[in-house]
PDB file of C-alpha atoms in Angstrom:
ATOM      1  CA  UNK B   1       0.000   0.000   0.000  1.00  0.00           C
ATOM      2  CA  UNK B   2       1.716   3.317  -0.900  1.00  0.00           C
ATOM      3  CA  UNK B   3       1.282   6.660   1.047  1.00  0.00           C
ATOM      4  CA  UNK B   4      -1.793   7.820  -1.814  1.00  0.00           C
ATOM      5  CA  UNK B   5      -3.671   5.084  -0.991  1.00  0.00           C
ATOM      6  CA  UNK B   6      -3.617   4.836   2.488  1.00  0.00           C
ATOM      7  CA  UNK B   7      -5.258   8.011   2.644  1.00  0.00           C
ATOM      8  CA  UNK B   8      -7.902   8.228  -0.491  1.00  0.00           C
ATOM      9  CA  UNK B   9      -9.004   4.405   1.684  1.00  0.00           C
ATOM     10  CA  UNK B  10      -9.092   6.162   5.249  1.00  0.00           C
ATOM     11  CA  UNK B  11     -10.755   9.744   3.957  1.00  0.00           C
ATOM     12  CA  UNK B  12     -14.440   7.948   4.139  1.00  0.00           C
ATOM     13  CA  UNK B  13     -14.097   6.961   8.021  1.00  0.00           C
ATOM     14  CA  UNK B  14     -11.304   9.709   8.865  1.00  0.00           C
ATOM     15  CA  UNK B  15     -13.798  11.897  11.038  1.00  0.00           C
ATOM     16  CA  UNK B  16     -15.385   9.113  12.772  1.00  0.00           C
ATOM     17  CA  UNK B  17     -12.111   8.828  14.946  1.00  0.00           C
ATOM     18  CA  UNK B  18     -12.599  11.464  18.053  1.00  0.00           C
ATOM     19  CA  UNK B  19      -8.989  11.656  18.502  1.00  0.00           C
ATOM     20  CA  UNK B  20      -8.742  13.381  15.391  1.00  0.00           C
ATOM     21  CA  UNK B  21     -11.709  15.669  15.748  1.00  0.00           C
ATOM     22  CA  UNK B  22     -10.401  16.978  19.394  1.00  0.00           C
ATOM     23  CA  UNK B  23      -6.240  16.964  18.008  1.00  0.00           C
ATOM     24  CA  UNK B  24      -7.801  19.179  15.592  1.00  0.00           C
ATOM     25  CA  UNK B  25      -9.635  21.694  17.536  1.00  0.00           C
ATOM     26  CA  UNK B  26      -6.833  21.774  19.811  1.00  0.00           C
ATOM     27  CA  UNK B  27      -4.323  22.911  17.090  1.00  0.00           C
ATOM     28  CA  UNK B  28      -6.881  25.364  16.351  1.00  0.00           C
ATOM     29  CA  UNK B  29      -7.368  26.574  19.410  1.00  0.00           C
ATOM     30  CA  UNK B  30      -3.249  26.911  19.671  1.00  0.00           C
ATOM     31  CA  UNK B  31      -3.108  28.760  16.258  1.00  0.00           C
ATOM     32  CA  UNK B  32      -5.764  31.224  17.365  1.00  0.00           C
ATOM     33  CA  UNK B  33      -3.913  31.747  20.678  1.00  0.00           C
ATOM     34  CA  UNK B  34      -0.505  32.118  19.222  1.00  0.00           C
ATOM     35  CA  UNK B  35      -0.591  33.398  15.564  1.00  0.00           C
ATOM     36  CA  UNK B  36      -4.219  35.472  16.119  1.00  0.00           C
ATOM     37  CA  UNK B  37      -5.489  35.211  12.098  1.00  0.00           C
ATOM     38  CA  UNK B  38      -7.684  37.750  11.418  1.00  0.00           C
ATOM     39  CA  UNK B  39     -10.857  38.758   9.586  1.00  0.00           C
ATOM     40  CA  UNK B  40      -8.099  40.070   6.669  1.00  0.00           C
ATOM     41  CA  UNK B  41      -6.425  36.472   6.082  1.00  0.00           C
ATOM     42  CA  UNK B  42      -6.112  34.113   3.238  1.00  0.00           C
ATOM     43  CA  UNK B  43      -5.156  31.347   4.664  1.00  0.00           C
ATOM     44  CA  UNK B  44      -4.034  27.859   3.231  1.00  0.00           C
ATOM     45  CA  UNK B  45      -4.124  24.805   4.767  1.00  0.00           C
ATOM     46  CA  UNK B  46      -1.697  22.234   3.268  1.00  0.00           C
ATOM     47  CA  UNK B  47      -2.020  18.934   3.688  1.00  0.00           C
ATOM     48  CA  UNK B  48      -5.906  19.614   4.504  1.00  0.00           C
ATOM     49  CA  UNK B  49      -7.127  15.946   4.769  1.00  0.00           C
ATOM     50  CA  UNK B  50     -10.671  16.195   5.405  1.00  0.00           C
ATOM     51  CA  UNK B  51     -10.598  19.622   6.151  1.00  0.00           C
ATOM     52  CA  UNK B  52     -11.070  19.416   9.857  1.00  0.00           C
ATOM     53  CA  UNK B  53      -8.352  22.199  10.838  1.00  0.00           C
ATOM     54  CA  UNK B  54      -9.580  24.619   7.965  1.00  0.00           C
ATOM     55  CA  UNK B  55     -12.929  24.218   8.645  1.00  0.00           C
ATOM     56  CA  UNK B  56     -12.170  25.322  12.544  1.00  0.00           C
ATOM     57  CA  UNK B  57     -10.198  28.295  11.523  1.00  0.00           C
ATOM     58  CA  UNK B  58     -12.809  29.098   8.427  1.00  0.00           C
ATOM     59  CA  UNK B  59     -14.570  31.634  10.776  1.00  0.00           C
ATOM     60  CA  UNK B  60     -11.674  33.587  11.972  1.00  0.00           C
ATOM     61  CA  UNK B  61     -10.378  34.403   8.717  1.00  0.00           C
ATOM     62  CA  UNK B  62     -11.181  35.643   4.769  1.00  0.00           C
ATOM     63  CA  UNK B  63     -10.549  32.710   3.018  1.00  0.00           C
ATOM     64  CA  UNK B  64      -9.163  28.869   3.365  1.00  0.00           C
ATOM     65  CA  UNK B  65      -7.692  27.216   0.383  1.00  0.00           C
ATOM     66  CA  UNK B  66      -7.372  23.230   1.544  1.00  0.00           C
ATOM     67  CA  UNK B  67      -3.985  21.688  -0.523  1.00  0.00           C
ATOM     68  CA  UNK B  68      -3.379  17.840  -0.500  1.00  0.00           C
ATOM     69  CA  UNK B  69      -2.112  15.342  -2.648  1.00  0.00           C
ATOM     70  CA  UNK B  70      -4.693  12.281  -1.633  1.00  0.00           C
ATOM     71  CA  UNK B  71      -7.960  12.665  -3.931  1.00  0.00           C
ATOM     72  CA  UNK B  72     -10.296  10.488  -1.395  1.00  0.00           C
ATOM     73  CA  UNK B  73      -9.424  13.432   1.338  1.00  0.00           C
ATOM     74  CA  UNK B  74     -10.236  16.279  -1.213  1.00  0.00           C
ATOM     75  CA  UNK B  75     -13.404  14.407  -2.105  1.00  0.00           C
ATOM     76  CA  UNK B  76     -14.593  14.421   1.747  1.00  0.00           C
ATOM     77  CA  UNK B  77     -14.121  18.274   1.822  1.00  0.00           C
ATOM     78  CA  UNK B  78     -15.512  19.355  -1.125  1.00  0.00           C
ATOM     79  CA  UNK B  79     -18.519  17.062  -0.482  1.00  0.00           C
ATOM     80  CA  UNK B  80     -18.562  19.346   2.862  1.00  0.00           C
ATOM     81  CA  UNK B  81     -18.114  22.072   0.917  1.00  0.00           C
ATOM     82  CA  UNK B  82     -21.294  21.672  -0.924  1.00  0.00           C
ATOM     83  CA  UNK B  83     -23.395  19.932   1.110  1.00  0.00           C
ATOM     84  CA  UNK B  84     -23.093  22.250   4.157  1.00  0.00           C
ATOM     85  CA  UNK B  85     -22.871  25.701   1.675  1.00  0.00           C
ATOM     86  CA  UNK B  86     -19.633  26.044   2.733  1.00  0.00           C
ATOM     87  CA  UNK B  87     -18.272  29.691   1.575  1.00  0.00           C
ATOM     88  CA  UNK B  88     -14.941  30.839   1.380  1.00  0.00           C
ATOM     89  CA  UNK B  89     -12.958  27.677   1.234  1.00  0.00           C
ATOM     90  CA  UNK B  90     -11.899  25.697  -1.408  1.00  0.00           C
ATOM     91  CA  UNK B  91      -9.806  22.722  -1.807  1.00  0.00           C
ATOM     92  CA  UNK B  92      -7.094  22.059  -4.380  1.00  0.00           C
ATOM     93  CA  UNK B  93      -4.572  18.998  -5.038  1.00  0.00           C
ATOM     94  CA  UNK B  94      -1.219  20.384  -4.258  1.00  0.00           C
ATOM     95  CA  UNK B  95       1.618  18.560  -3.204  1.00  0.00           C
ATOM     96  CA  UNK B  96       4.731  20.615  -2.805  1.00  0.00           C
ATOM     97  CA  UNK B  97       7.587  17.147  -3.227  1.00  0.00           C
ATOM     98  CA  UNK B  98       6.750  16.802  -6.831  1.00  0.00           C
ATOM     99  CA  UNK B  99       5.154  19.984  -7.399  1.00  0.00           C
ATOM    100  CA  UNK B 100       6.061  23.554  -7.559  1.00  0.00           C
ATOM    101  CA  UNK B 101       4.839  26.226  -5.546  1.00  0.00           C
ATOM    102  CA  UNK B 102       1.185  28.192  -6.012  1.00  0.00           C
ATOM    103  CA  UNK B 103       1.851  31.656  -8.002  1.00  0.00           C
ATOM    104  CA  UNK B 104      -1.090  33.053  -5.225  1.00  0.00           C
ATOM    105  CA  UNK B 105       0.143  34.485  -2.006  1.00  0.00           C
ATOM    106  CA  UNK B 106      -0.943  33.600   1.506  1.00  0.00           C
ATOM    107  CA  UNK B 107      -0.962  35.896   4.557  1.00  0.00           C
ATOM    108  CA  UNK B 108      -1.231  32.345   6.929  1.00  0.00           C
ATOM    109  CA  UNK B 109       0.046  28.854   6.050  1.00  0.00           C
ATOM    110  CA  UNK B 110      -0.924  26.002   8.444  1.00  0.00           C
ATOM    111  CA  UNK B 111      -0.235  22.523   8.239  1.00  0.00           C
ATOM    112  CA  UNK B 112      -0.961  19.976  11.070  1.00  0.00           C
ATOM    113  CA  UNK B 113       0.452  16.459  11.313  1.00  0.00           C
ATOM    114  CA  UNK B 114       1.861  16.715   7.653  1.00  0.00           C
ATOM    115  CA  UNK B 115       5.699  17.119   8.110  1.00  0.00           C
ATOM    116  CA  UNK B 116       6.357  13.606   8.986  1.00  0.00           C
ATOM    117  CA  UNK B 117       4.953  12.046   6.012  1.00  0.00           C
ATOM    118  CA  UNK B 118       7.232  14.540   4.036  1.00  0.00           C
ATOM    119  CA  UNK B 119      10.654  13.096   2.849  1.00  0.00           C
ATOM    120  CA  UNK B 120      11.973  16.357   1.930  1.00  0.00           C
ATOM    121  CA  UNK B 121      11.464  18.879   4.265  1.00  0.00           C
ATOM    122  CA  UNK B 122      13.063  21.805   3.431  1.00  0.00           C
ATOM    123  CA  UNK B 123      12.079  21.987  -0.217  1.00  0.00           C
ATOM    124  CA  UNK B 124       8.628  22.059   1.324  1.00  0.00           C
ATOM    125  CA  UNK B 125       9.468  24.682   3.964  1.00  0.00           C
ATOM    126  CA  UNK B 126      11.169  26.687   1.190  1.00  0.00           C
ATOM    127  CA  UNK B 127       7.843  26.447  -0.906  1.00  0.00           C
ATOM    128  CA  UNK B 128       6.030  27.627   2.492  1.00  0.00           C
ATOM    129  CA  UNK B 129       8.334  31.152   2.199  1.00  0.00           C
ATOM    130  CA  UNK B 130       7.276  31.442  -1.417  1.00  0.00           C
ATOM    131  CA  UNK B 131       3.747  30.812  -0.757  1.00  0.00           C
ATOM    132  CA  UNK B 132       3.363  33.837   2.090  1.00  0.00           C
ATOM    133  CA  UNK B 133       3.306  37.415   1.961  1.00  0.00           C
ATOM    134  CA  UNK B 134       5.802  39.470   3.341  1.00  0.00           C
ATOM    135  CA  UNK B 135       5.732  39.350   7.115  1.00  0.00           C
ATOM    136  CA  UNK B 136       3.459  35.930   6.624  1.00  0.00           C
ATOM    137  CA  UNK B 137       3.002  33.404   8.988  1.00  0.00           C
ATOM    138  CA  UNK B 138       3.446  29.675   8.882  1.00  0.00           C
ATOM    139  CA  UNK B 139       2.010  27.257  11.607  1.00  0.00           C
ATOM    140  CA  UNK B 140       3.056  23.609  11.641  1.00  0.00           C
ATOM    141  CA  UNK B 141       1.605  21.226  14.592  1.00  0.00           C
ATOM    142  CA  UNK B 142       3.474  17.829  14.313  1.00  0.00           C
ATOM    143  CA  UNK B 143       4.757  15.325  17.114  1.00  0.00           C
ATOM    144  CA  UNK B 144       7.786  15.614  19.074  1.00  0.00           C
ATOM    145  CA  UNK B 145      10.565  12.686  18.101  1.00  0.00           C
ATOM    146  CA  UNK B 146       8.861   9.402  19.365  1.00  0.00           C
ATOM    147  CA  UNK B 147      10.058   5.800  19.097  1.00  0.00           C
ATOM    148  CA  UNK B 148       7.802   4.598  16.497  1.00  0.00           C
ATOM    149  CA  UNK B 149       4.757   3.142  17.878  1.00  0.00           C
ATOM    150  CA  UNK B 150       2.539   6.656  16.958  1.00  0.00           C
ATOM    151  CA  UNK B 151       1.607   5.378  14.064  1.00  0.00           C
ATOM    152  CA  UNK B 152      -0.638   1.592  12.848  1.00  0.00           C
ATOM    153  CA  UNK B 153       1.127  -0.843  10.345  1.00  0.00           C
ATOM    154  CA  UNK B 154      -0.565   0.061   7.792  1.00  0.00           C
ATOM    155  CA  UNK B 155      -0.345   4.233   8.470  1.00  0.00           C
ATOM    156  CA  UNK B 156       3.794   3.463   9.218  1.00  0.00           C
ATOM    157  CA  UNK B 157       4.718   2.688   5.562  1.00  0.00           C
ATOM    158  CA  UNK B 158       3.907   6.910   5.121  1.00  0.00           C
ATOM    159  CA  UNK B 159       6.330   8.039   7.303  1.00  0.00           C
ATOM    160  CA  UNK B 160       9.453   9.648   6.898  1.00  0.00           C
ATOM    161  CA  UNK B 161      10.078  10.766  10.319  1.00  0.00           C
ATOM    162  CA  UNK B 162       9.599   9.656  13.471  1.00  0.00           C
ATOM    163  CA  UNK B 163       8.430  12.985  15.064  1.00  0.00           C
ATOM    164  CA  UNK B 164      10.864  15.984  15.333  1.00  0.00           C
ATOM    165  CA  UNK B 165      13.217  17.437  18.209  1.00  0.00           C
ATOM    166  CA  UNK B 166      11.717  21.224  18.305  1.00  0.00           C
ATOM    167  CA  UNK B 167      15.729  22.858  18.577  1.00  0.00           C
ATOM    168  CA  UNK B 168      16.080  21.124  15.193  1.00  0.00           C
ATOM    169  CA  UNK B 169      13.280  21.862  13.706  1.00  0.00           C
ATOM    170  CA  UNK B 170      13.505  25.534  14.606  1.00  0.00           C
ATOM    171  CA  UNK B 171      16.712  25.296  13.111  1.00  0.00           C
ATOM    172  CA  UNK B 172      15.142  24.188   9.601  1.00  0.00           C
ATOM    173  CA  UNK B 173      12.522  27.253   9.710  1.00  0.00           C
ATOM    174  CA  UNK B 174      15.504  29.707  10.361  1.00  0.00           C
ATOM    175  CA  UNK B 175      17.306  28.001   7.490  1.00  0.00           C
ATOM    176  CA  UNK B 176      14.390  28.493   5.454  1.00  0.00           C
ATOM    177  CA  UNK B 177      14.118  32.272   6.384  1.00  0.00           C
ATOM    178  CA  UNK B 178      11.615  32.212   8.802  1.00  0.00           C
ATOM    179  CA  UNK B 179      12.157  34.611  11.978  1.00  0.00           C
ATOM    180  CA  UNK B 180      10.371  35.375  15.382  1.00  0.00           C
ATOM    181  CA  UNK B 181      10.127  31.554  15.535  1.00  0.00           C
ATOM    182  CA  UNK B 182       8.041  30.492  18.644  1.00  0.00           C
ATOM    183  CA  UNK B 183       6.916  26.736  19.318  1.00  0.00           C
ATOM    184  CA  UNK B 184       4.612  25.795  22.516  1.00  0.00           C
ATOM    185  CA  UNK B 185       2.832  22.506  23.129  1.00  0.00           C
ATOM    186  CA  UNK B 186      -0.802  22.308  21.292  1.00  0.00           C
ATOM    187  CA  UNK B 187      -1.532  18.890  22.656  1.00  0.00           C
ATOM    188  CA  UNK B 188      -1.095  15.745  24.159  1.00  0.00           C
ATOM    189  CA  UNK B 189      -2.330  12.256  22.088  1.00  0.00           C
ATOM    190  CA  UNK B 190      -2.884   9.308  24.411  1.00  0.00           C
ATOM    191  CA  UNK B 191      -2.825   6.105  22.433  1.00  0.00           C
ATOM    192  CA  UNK B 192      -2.944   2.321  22.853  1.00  0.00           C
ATOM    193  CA  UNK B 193       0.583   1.516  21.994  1.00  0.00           C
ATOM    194  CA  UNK B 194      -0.452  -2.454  22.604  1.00  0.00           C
ATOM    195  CA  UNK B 195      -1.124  -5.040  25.101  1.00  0.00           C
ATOM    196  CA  UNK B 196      -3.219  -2.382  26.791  1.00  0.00           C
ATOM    197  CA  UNK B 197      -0.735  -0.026  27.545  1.00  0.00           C
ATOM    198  CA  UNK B 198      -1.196   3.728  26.478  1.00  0.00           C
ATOM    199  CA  UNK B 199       1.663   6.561  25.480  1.00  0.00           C
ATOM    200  CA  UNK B 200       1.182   9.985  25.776  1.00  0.00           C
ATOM    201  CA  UNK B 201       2.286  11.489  22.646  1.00  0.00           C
ATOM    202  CA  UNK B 202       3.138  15.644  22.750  1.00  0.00           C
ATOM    203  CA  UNK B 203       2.310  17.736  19.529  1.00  0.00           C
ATOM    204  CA  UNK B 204       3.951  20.914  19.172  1.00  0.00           C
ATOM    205  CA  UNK B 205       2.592  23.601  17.381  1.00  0.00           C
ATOM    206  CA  UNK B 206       6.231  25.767  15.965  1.00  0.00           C
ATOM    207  CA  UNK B 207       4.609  29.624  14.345  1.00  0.00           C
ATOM    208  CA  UNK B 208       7.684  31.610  12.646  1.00  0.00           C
ATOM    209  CA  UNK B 209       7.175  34.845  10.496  1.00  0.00           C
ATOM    210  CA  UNK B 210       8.459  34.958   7.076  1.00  0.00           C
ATOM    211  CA  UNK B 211      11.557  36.701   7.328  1.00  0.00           C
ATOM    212  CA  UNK B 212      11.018  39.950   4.739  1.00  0.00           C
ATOM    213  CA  UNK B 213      13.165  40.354   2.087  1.00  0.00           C
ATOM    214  CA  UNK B 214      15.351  43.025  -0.024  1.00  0.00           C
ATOM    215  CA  UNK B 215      12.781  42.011  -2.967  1.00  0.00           C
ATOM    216  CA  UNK B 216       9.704  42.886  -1.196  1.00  0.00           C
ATOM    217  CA  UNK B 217      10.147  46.559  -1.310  1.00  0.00           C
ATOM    218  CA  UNK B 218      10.453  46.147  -4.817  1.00  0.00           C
TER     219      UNK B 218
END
């Protein structure tokens, strides 16, 4: 099963999980706390899934583009989309490994539980610079460095990391001119890690500020 499917089979059933529903309200909650979108914001949302982070932050800003590369995920939100009237948000494939960045600018870019699954990092953090407006913020919620029992069998063969340390991390937005970097903890994940015994898992939520540049007074 490669990464692609995995998701386009889970996107059906993805919101009937509750972990997922309350991981992503609490990144929400964290991005609203510590970046404070506002009324004025485009925002994108990449690696989207079902839309559950976009849809919570929908209401605090202008617009929400949803980017991912799984079609059964993008189905699931634009099905929401429509069904429920949805204004303001649309979603988009996008995936920013084999794909270059979106000519439209963002004043927000969040992406929550996404960076793991991503082999190459900075050429995706890079694209995240290109994507934002001067003075722009990015938001990424992901786990801190874990042994390796986060993640099912069959959710496993689409990882590329095992979680992050936050000091390197940090490092890699800095490298990828982002400034003002902050990182807090958004959550805690309890899960079954077998034979009955549970693991708290922390998720960090790391906000940095596109770091302006000579060109943008241009």
């Amino acid at each position: 099963m490669n990464t692609l499917n995995h998701f386009d089979l889970s996107a059906a059933n993805w919101d009937a999980e509750p972990r997922r529903v309350e991981l992503a309200k609490a990144i929400g909650m964290a991005i609203l706390r510590e970046a404070r979108p506002t009324s004025d914001d485009d925002l994108l949302d990449y690696g989207c899934g079902t839309g559950l982070l976009g849809l919570f932050l929908l209401p605090y800003v202008r617009s929400v583009t949803g980017a991912d590369s799984s079609p059964g995920m993008l189905d699931v939100l634009r099905a929401k989309i429509r069904d429920d009237r949805i204004g303001g948000m649309i979603a988009i494939q996008l995936d920013l490994e084999k794909q270059p960045a979106l000519d439209k600018r963002f004043h927000m870019i969040v992406s929550s539980m996404v960076m793991h699954h991503v082999a190459n990092l900075d050429q995706v953090l890079r694209a995240f610079h290109d994507m934002l407006l001067p003075d722009g913020i990015l938001c990424i919620a992901d786990l801190d460095a874990e042994p390796g029992n986060f993640h099912s069998a069959d959710a496993a063969v689409s990882v590329r990391h095992r979680g992050f340390d936050r000091s390197e991390f940090k490092d890699r937005l800095a490298a990828a001119l982002f400034t003002d970097i902050k990182v807090s903890t958004s959550h805690i994940v309890k899960k079954e890690i077998g034979g009955g015994e549970f693991r708290d898992f922390p998720v960090f939520l790391m906000v940095g500020r596109r770091k302006p540049q000579a060109s943008d007074s241009t």
